[in-house]
GROMACS .gro file of C-alpha atoms in nm:
model
  365
    1MET     CA    1   0.000   0.000   0.000
    2LYS     CA    2   0.113   0.351  -0.082
    3ALA     CA    3  -0.065   0.663   0.042
    4LEU     CA    4  -0.034   1.024  -0.074
    5LEU     CA    5  -0.174   1.316   0.127
    6ILE     CA    6  -0.234   1.625  -0.088
    7THR     CA    7  -0.276   1.936   0.124
    8THR     CA    8  -0.236   2.311   0.088
    9LEU     CA    9  -0.031   2.518   0.335
   10TYR     CA   10   0.300   2.365   0.439
   11SER     CA   11   0.244   2.237   0.794
   12PRO     CA   12   0.526   2.118   1.020
   13PHE     CA   13   0.289   1.892   1.214
   14GLN     CA   14   0.208   1.698   0.895
   15ILE     CA   15   0.581   1.640   0.859
   16ASP     CA   16   0.582   1.503   1.215
   17ILE     CA   17   0.312   1.250   1.127
   18ALA     CA   18   0.487   1.146   0.806
   19ASN     CA   19   0.811   1.092   0.996
   20GLU     CA   20   0.639   0.831   1.214
   21PHE     CA   21   0.572   0.599   0.921
   22LYS     CA   22   0.804   0.304   0.885
   23GLN     CA   23   0.816   0.030   0.621
   24GLU     CA   24   0.574  -0.187   0.816
   25ASP     CA   25   0.213  -0.234   0.925
   26GLY     CA   26   0.094  -0.279   0.568
   27VAL     CA   27   0.175   0.078   0.463
   28SER     CA   28   0.487   0.061   0.251
   29GLU     CA   29   0.506   0.435   0.178
   30TYR     CA   30   0.336   0.750   0.304
   31HIS     CA   31   0.392   1.068   0.103
   32VAL     CA   32   0.281   1.427   0.165
   33ALA     CA   33   0.248   1.690  -0.110
   34PHE     CA   34   0.218   2.058  -0.016
   35THR     CA   35   0.077   2.300  -0.274
   36VAL     CA   36   0.119   2.626  -0.075
   37LEU     CA   37   0.456   2.698   0.083
   38SER     CA   38   0.388   3.015   0.281
   39SER     CA   39   0.115   3.247   0.405
   40LYS     CA   40   0.116   3.613   0.503
   41VAL     CA   41  -0.069   3.530   0.825
   42ARG     CA   42   0.195   3.277   0.932
   43GLY     CA   43   0.541   3.350   1.068
   44ASN     CA   44   0.883   3.235   0.952
   45HIS     CA   45   0.846   2.917   1.155
   46TRP     CA   46   0.585   2.795   0.903
   47GLN     CA   47   0.834   2.802   0.614
   48VAL     CA   48   0.958   2.487   0.444
   49SER     CA   49   1.263   2.345   0.618
   50SER     CA   50   1.567   2.259   0.410
   51SER     CA   51   1.608   1.945   0.620
   52VAL     CA   52   1.281   1.791   0.499
   53ASP     CA   53   1.325   1.446   0.342
   54GLY     CA   54   1.248   1.497  -0.026
   55LYS     CA   55   1.184   1.128  -0.082
   56TYR     CA   56   0.848   1.135   0.095
   57ILE     CA   57   0.776   1.507   0.134
   58HIS     CA   58   0.699   1.700  -0.185
   59SER     CA   59   0.620   2.067  -0.244
   60ILE     CA   60   0.570   2.313  -0.526
   61ASP     CA   61   0.613   2.690  -0.536
   62SER     CA   62   0.318   2.762  -0.762
   63ASP     CA   63   0.183   3.110  -0.680
   64GLY     CA   64  -0.163   2.954  -0.679
   65ASP     CA   65  -0.165   2.853  -1.047
   66CYS     CA   66  -0.422   2.573  -1.042
   67ASP     CA   67  -0.333   2.412  -1.374
   68HIS     CA   68   0.038   2.418  -1.287
   69ILE     CA   69  -0.031   2.247  -0.952
   70VAL     CA   70  -0.260   1.984  -1.106
   71GLN     CA   71  -0.008   1.891  -1.374
   72TRP     CA   72   0.267   1.865  -1.112
   73LEU     CA   73   0.047   1.642  -0.895
   74LYS     CA   74  -0.041   1.417  -1.187
   75ARG     CA   75   0.329   1.365  -1.260
   76LEU     CA   76   0.392   1.298  -0.891
   77ILE     CA   77   0.105   1.048  -0.873
   78GLU     CA   78   0.233   0.871  -1.183
   79GLU     CA   79   0.574   0.843  -1.019
   80ILE     CA   80   0.452   0.726  -0.676
   81LYS     CA   81   0.156   0.517  -0.797
   82PRO     CA   82  -0.037   0.545  -0.469
   83THR     CA   83  -0.316   0.307  -0.379
   84HIS     CA   84  -0.475   0.579  -0.163
   85ILE     CA   85  -0.499   0.954  -0.227
   86ILE     CA   86  -0.599   1.166   0.073
   87LEU     CA   87  -0.716   1.519  -0.008
   88GLY     CA   88  -0.676   1.785   0.261
   89ARG     CA   89  -0.978   1.977   0.131
   90TRP     CA   90  -1.276   1.906  -0.092
   91ARG     CA   91  -1.322   2.256  -0.236
   92GLY     CA   92  -1.092   2.431  -0.480
   93CYS     CA   93  -0.989   2.351  -0.834
   94VAL     CA   94  -0.694   2.129  -0.735
   95ALA     CA   95  -0.893   1.895  -0.511
   96ILE     CA   96  -1.188   1.882  -0.751
   97GLU     CA   97  -0.973   1.803  -1.055
   98ILE     CA   98  -0.765   1.536  -0.880
   99ALA     CA   99  -1.078   1.368  -0.742
  100ARG     CA  100  -1.248   1.380  -1.083
  101TYR     CA  101  -0.947   1.254  -1.279
  102TYR     CA  102  -0.867   0.956  -1.055
  103LYS     CA  103  -1.214   0.851  -0.936
  104ASP     CA  104  -1.252   0.578  -1.200
  105LEU     CA  105  -0.894   0.455  -1.178
  106ASP     CA  106  -0.753   0.191  -0.946
  107VAL     CA  107  -0.695   0.428  -0.653
  108LYS     CA  108  -0.906   0.504  -0.347
  109ILE     CA  109  -0.991   0.873  -0.307
  110GLY     CA  110  -1.065   1.011   0.039
  111TYR     CA  111  -1.050   1.329   0.244
  112TRP     CA  112  -0.901   1.446   0.574
  113THR     CA  113  -1.045   1.783   0.672
  114GLU     CA  114  -1.155   2.011   0.950
  115PRO     CA  115  -1.525   2.094   1.004
  116PRO     CA  116  -1.681   2.380   0.809
  117ASN     CA  117  -1.673   2.730   0.953
  118PHE     CA  118  -1.992   2.755   1.156
  119LEU     CA  119  -1.955   3.134   1.176
  120LEU     CA  120  -2.049   3.177   0.811
  121PRO     CA  121  -2.400   3.309   0.733
  122ASN     CA  122  -2.667   3.037   0.729
  123ILE     CA  123  -2.731   3.073   0.357
  124VAL     CA  124  -2.360   3.019   0.287
  125GLN     CA  125  -2.349   2.714   0.514
  126PHE     CA  126  -2.657   2.572   0.341
  127SER     CA  127  -2.502   2.628  -0.003
  128LEU     CA  128  -2.176   2.463   0.102
  129ALA     CA  129  -2.366   2.166   0.242
  130LEU     CA  130  -2.537   2.111  -0.094
  131TYR     CA  131  -2.208   2.160  -0.279
  132SER     CA  132  -2.029   1.912  -0.054
  133ARG     CA  133  -2.298   1.649  -0.113
  134TYR     CA  134  -2.234   1.682  -0.485
  135LEU     CA  135  -1.853   1.674  -0.466
  136LEU     CA  136  -1.820   1.401  -0.203
  137ARG     CA  137  -2.082   1.160  -0.330
  138GLY     CA  138  -1.822   0.916  -0.463
  139ALA     CA  139  -1.560   0.940  -0.187
  140ASP     CA  140  -1.420   0.607  -0.070
  141TYR     CA  141  -1.350   0.730   0.284
  142TYR     CA  142  -1.342   1.041   0.500
  143PHE     CA  143  -1.114   1.122   0.794
  144SER     CA  144  -1.276   1.395   1.002
  145ILE     CA  145  -1.103   1.640   1.235
  146GLY     CA  146  -1.326   1.621   1.540
  147ALA     CA  147  -1.667   1.482   1.629
  148ARG     CA  148  -1.870   1.763   1.471
  149CYS     CA  149  -1.697   1.706   1.140
  150GLU     CA  150  -1.759   1.331   1.165
  151ASN     CA  151  -2.132   1.382   1.220
  152ILE     CA  152  -2.160   1.621   0.926
  153TYR     CA  153  -1.987   1.401   0.672
  154ARG     CA  154  -2.140   1.077   0.794
  155ASP     CA  155  -2.470   1.235   0.693
  156ILE     CA  156  -2.333   1.336   0.351
  157LEU     CA  157  -2.131   1.038   0.229
  158THR     CA  158  -2.280   0.736   0.058
  159LYS     CA  159  -2.023   0.504   0.221
  160LYS     CA  160  -2.114   0.608   0.577
  161ARG     CA  161  -1.923   0.323   0.740
  162HIS     CA  162  -1.599   0.467   0.601
  163VAL     CA  163  -1.622   0.796   0.791
  164TYR     CA  164  -1.374   0.800   1.077
  165GLN     CA  165  -1.257   1.057   1.328
  166LEU     CA  166  -0.885   1.125   1.292
  167SER     CA  167  -0.731   1.417   1.478
  168TYR     CA  168  -0.416   1.603   1.389
  169GLY     CA  169  -0.100   1.496   1.568
  170GLN     CA  170   0.242   1.647   1.619
  171ASP     CA  171   0.578   1.594   1.782
  172LEU     CA  172   0.510   1.707   2.140
  173SER     CA  173   0.835   1.578   2.288
  174GLU     CA  174   0.976   1.925   2.360
  175PHE     CA  175   0.654   2.025   2.534
  176PHE     CA  176   0.658   1.709   2.745
  177SER     CA  177   1.017   1.787   2.846
  178ILE     CA  178   0.929   2.124   3.004
  179ASP     CA  179   1.017   2.141   3.373
  180ASP     CA  180   0.713   2.305   3.530
  181THR     CA  181   0.911   2.397   3.843
  182LEU     CA  182   1.077   2.674   3.640
  183ARG     CA  183   0.754   2.871   3.603
  184ASN     CA  184   0.676   3.200   3.773
  185LYS     CA  185   0.528   3.213   4.121
  186LYS     CA  186   0.252   3.438   3.990
  187LEU     CA  187  -0.014   3.250   3.797
  188THR     CA  188   0.056   3.311   3.429
  189PHE     CA  189  -0.209   3.292   3.160
  190LEU     CA  190  -0.117   3.235   2.796
  191PHE     CA  191  -0.301   3.311   2.476
  192SER     CA  192  -0.136   3.149   2.175
  193GLY     CA  193  -0.268   3.156   1.820
  194GLN     CA  194  -0.378   3.456   1.614
  195LEU     CA  195  -0.522   3.790   1.721
  196ILE     CA  196  -0.828   3.758   1.501
  197LYS     CA  197  -1.197   3.821   1.550
  198ARG     CA  198  -1.310   3.463   1.605
  199HIS     CA  199  -1.075   3.426   1.904
  200ASN     CA  200  -1.255   3.706   2.092
  201ILE     CA  201  -0.952   3.910   2.194
  202HIS     CA  202  -1.179   4.181   2.337
  203TRP     CA  203  -1.314   3.925   2.585
  204ILE     CA  204  -0.960   3.847   2.696
  205CYS     CA  205  -0.888   4.217   2.747
  206ASP     CA  206  -1.211   4.265   2.940
  207ALA     CA  207  -1.124   3.975   3.172
  208ILE     CA  208  -0.766   4.098   3.226
  209LEU     CA  209  -0.885   4.447   3.318
  210LYS     CA  210  -1.151   4.329   3.562
  211LEU     CA  211  -0.922   4.076   3.730
  212HIS     CA  212  -0.645   4.334   3.761
  213LEU     CA  213  -0.878   4.571   3.945
  214ILE     CA  214  -0.972   4.300   4.198
  215TYR     CA  215  -0.643   4.105   4.215
  216PRO     CA  216  -0.364   4.353   4.137
  217ASN     CA  217  -0.015   4.210   4.111
  218LYS     CA  218  -0.147   3.852   4.137
  219PHE     CA  219  -0.111   3.726   3.780
  220LYS     CA  220   0.059   3.773   3.444
  221VAL     CA  221  -0.052   3.727   3.084
  222ILE     CA  222   0.165   3.626   2.788
  223ILE     CA  223   0.042   3.696   2.435
  224ALA     CA  224   0.201   3.459   2.183
  225ALA     CA  225   0.009   3.586   1.883
  226LYS     CA  226  -0.016   3.855   1.617
  227GLY     CA  227  -0.306   3.987   1.415
  228PRO     CA  228  -0.554   4.266   1.340
  229GLU     CA  229  -0.716   4.253   1.686
  230GLN     CA  230  -0.395   4.385   1.846
  231HIS     CA  231  -0.566   4.722   1.887
  232TYR     CA  232  -0.779   4.587   2.173
  233ILE     CA  233  -0.467   4.510   2.377
  234ASP     CA  234  -0.306   4.842   2.287
  235LYS     CA  235  -0.614   5.036   2.391
  236MET     CA  236  -0.641   4.843   2.718
  237ILE     CA  237  -0.283   4.928   2.816
  238ILE     CA  238  -0.322   5.294   2.715
  239ASN     CA  239  -0.629   5.321   2.938
  240GLU     CA  240  -0.465   5.127   3.224
  241PRO     CA  241  -0.085   5.175   3.200
  242GLN     CA  242  -0.018   4.942   3.493
  243LEU     CA  243  -0.124   4.653   3.272
  244GLY     CA  244   0.199   4.707   3.080
  245GLU     CA  245   0.363   4.523   3.371
  246VAL     CA  246   0.105   4.243   3.352
  247VAL     CA  247   0.091   4.174   2.978
  248SER     CA  248   0.400   4.067   2.784
  249TYR     CA  249   0.465   3.923   2.438
  250ASP     CA  250   0.654   3.621   2.308
  251ARG     CA  251   0.572   3.585   1.939
  252GLU     CA  252   0.882   3.621   1.722
  253TYR     CA  253   0.982   3.274   1.601
  254GLU     CA  254   1.233   3.169   1.339
  255HIS     CA  255   1.184   2.797   1.384
  256TRP     CA  256   0.885   2.577   1.467
  257SER     CA  257   1.047   2.468   1.796
  258ASP     CA  258   1.076   2.833   1.910
  259ARG     CA  259   0.704   2.824   1.984
  260ILE     CA  260   0.777   2.629   2.301
  261ARG     CA  261   0.912   2.937   2.486
  262PRO     CA  262   0.585   3.092   2.610
  263PHE     CA  263   0.458   2.752   2.724
  264MET     CA  264   0.764   2.717   2.947
  265LYS     CA  265   0.659   3.030   3.137
  266SER     CA  266   0.283   2.976   3.159
  267ASP     CA  267   0.035   2.788   3.378
  268VAL     CA  268  -0.303   2.822   3.205
  269LEU     CA  269  -0.394   2.844   2.836
  270ILE     CA  270  -0.695   3.066   2.763
  271TYR     CA  271  -0.873   2.991   2.436
  272PRO     CA  272  -1.216   3.159   2.417
  273THR     CA  273  -1.260   3.089   2.047
  274SER     CA  274  -1.583   3.110   1.849
  275HIS     CA  275  -1.449   2.861   1.594
  276SER     CA  276  -1.134   2.656   1.556
  277GLY     CA  277  -1.111   2.369   1.310
  278TRP     CA  278  -0.868   2.201   1.548
  279GLY     CA  279  -0.653   2.416   1.780
  280LEU     CA  280  -0.294   2.286   1.797
  281VAL     CA  281  -0.223   2.500   2.102
  282ILE     CA  282  -0.453   2.289   2.321
  283PRO     CA  283  -0.255   1.962   2.306
  284GLU     CA  284   0.066   2.167   2.314
  285ALA     CA  285  -0.039   2.334   2.639
  286MET     CA  286  -0.150   2.005   2.789
  287ALA     CA  287   0.178   1.834   2.698
  288ALA     CA  288   0.360   2.129   2.857
  289GLY     CA  289   0.183   2.060   3.185
  290MET     CA  290  -0.067   2.346   3.167
  291ALA     CA  291  -0.435   2.367   3.248
  292VAL     CA  292  -0.665   2.471   2.963
  293LEU     CA  293  -0.961   2.710   2.962
  294SER     CA  294  -1.148   2.674   2.633
  295THR     CA  295  -1.490   2.685   2.476
  296ARG     CA  296  -1.628   2.378   2.301
  297LYS     CA  297  -1.598   2.571   1.974
  298ALA     CA  298  -1.246   2.428   1.929
  299GLU     CA  299  -1.238   2.070   1.801
  300ALA     CA  300  -0.927   1.996   2.008
  301ALA     CA  301  -1.119   2.100   2.320
  302ASN     CA  302  -1.396   1.855   2.233
  303TYR     CA  303  -1.135   1.585   2.182
  304PHE     CA  304  -0.912   1.646   2.485
  305LEU     CA  305  -1.075   1.870   2.744
  306ARG     CA  306  -1.258   1.720   3.044
  307HIS     CA  307  -1.413   1.975   3.274
  308ASP     CA  308  -1.256   1.990   3.620
  309VAL     CA  309  -1.026   1.700   3.527
  310ASN     CA  310  -0.757   1.840   3.294
  311GLY     CA  311  -0.891   2.194   3.262
  312ARG     CA  312  -1.214   2.388   3.256
  313VAL     CA  313  -1.473   2.420   2.981
  314ILE     CA  314  -1.605   2.774   2.953
  315GLU     CA  315  -1.923   2.894   2.790
  316HIS     CA  316  -1.905   3.108   2.479
  317THR     CA  317  -1.932   3.435   2.675
  318LYS     CA  318  -1.691   3.694   2.813
  319GLU     CA  319  -1.838   3.641   3.161
  320SER     CA  320  -1.753   3.271   3.153
  321LEU     CA  321  -1.395   3.346   3.047
  322HIS     CA  322  -1.359   3.591   3.335
  323ASP     CA  323  -1.505   3.341   3.583
  324GLY     CA  324  -1.277   3.064   3.458
  325MET     CA  325  -0.966   3.279   3.493
  326GLU     CA  326  -1.076   3.393   3.838
  327TYR     CA  327  -1.133   3.032   3.943
  328CYS     CA  328  -0.777   2.946   3.845
  329LEU     CA  329  -0.644   3.245   4.040
  330LEU     CA  330  -0.827   3.137   4.354
  331ASN     CA  331  -0.770   2.762   4.321
  332ARG     CA  332  -0.403   2.703   4.244
  333ASP     CA  333  -0.418   2.345   4.372
  334ASP     CA  334  -0.682   2.261   4.113
  335VAL     CA  335  -0.468   2.418   3.841
  336GLY     CA  336  -0.185   2.187   3.945
  337ARG     CA  337  -0.418   1.888   3.942
  338TYR     CA  338  -0.545   1.976   3.596
  339ALA     CA  339  -0.191   2.016   3.466
  340LYS     CA  340  -0.079   1.672   3.582
  341GLN     CA  341  -0.374   1.501   3.418
  342ALA     CA  342  -0.338   1.713   3.105
  343ARG     CA  343   0.011   1.579   3.045
  344ILE     CA  344  -0.121   1.225   3.057
  345ASP     CA  345  -0.413   1.297   2.824
  346ALA     CA  346  -0.197   1.484   2.570
  347LYS     CA  347  -0.037   1.156   2.463
  348CYS     CA  348  -0.339   1.103   2.237
  349GLY     CA  349  -0.223   1.405   2.038
  350THR     CA  350   0.128   1.290   1.956
  351ALA     CA  351   0.237   1.227   1.599
  352SER     CA  352   0.315   0.864   1.682
  353TYR     CA  353  -0.035   0.804   1.823
  354VAL     CA  354  -0.208   0.963   1.522
  355ALA     CA  355   0.022   0.790   1.273
  356GLU     CA  356  -0.067   0.452   1.423
  357ARG     CA  357  -0.438   0.528   1.386
  358LEU     CA  358  -0.385   0.654   1.031
  359LYS     CA  359  -0.207   0.329   0.941
  360LEU     CA  360  -0.495   0.130   1.088
  361LEU     CA  361  -0.755   0.326   0.893
  362LEU     CA  362  -0.567   0.311   0.563
  363ASN     CA  363  -0.553  -0.067   0.593
  364LYS     CA  364  -0.923  -0.072   0.682
  365VAL     CA  365  -1.057   0.132   0.391
   0.00000   0.00000   0.00000
C-alpha cells in the first residue's frame, strides 16, 4: 500500500506524522504533497525546512496557479503510484480536478479535513452543504477532524461506514520535556494563536482588566500571537498603563520549535474561540503541563478537554472566560491537578499516536 496526502499550506505537524511511518504495518510508503509553501498570516516558523526528506515530502512553489499544480500532482502520482490519495480539502480547483481525474482509476480517493466554519452566514453554510454532497458523493473514505466534522460528513457520504474521526498529531516531545518547576510564582495565563476576531480578543482584554482591578499584582498574561485585533490590547494598556507590567509578548519565532518558549513560562492556556477547526495550542499546552480554559468551539477542546479534570470548559461568553480565569487564580491546587492530568491525556495528540491510527484506517478502507 502507498498513500499520498495532498494538502495546501506547508504544515510542520504533517511532517511530524509522516516521519512516524516506517516500512511496516501494511503501509509501505506514506507521502505528503504541499501546494502552498507560505502564508502572510503565518510566521517564519511555518516556512519549508531545508532538512525535509524529499523522498516522501513534496512541495511546489506555484503562486496559486491551479493548472500548474494539477499537472505537477499528476506527474507525482504517476511516479509514486499510490493506492490511496488523501485530499486535505474538498473545495478548490486542485482537489476537484484530482478527485475527478482519478475517481474511476484503481486508486481510493478520500478526504481528511476540519469541520466547516460555523460562523459563516446560514445561507452560505446551506449552499456549502449542498455543494459538498455533490462533490463528495463518490468518496471512498473520510477522515474527520473532530466529532462535529464526523457527524456532518457521515450524513453526507454514501459510504457512511468509512467515515472515521482522525485528529491532527504532532511531535510534542519538547513540550513534554518542560520542567514546570521553572515557572513564575505568579499565575501566568497564555493566549497562543492569532489575534483575530473569532478568538474574541476583546473578551480576553475585558477579563484581564476586571481581574487586575480585583487582584492587582497577582497574575501575568503572555500573548504569543499577532493579528488585526492587536488594537484591543493596545487600547487596554493605554487606558490602564499598569497593565503594561502584567501583559507581555513572546511571538517572534524563526523555527517551529521556538514556539515552546511561552509555554515554558505559563500555567493556564486561555482559548475563548468562536471557531477553531482544530486548535494545535490545546494539546501543546496540555503536553507542557498546563491547564486549559477553552470553549467547546475548538475541536481539540472537544477531543481532549474534560471539565474539572484536565482543565475547565467555559461557555461562549466573556463572563464565563472571566469566571474561569478567576477560578484558576483562587484555586491554584486545582490548576496543578489539571496540569498533571493534562500531560497524561496529551499523549493522544502525539504524531506517533495519530500515525498509528492513520495506518490502521488506511488498511481498513
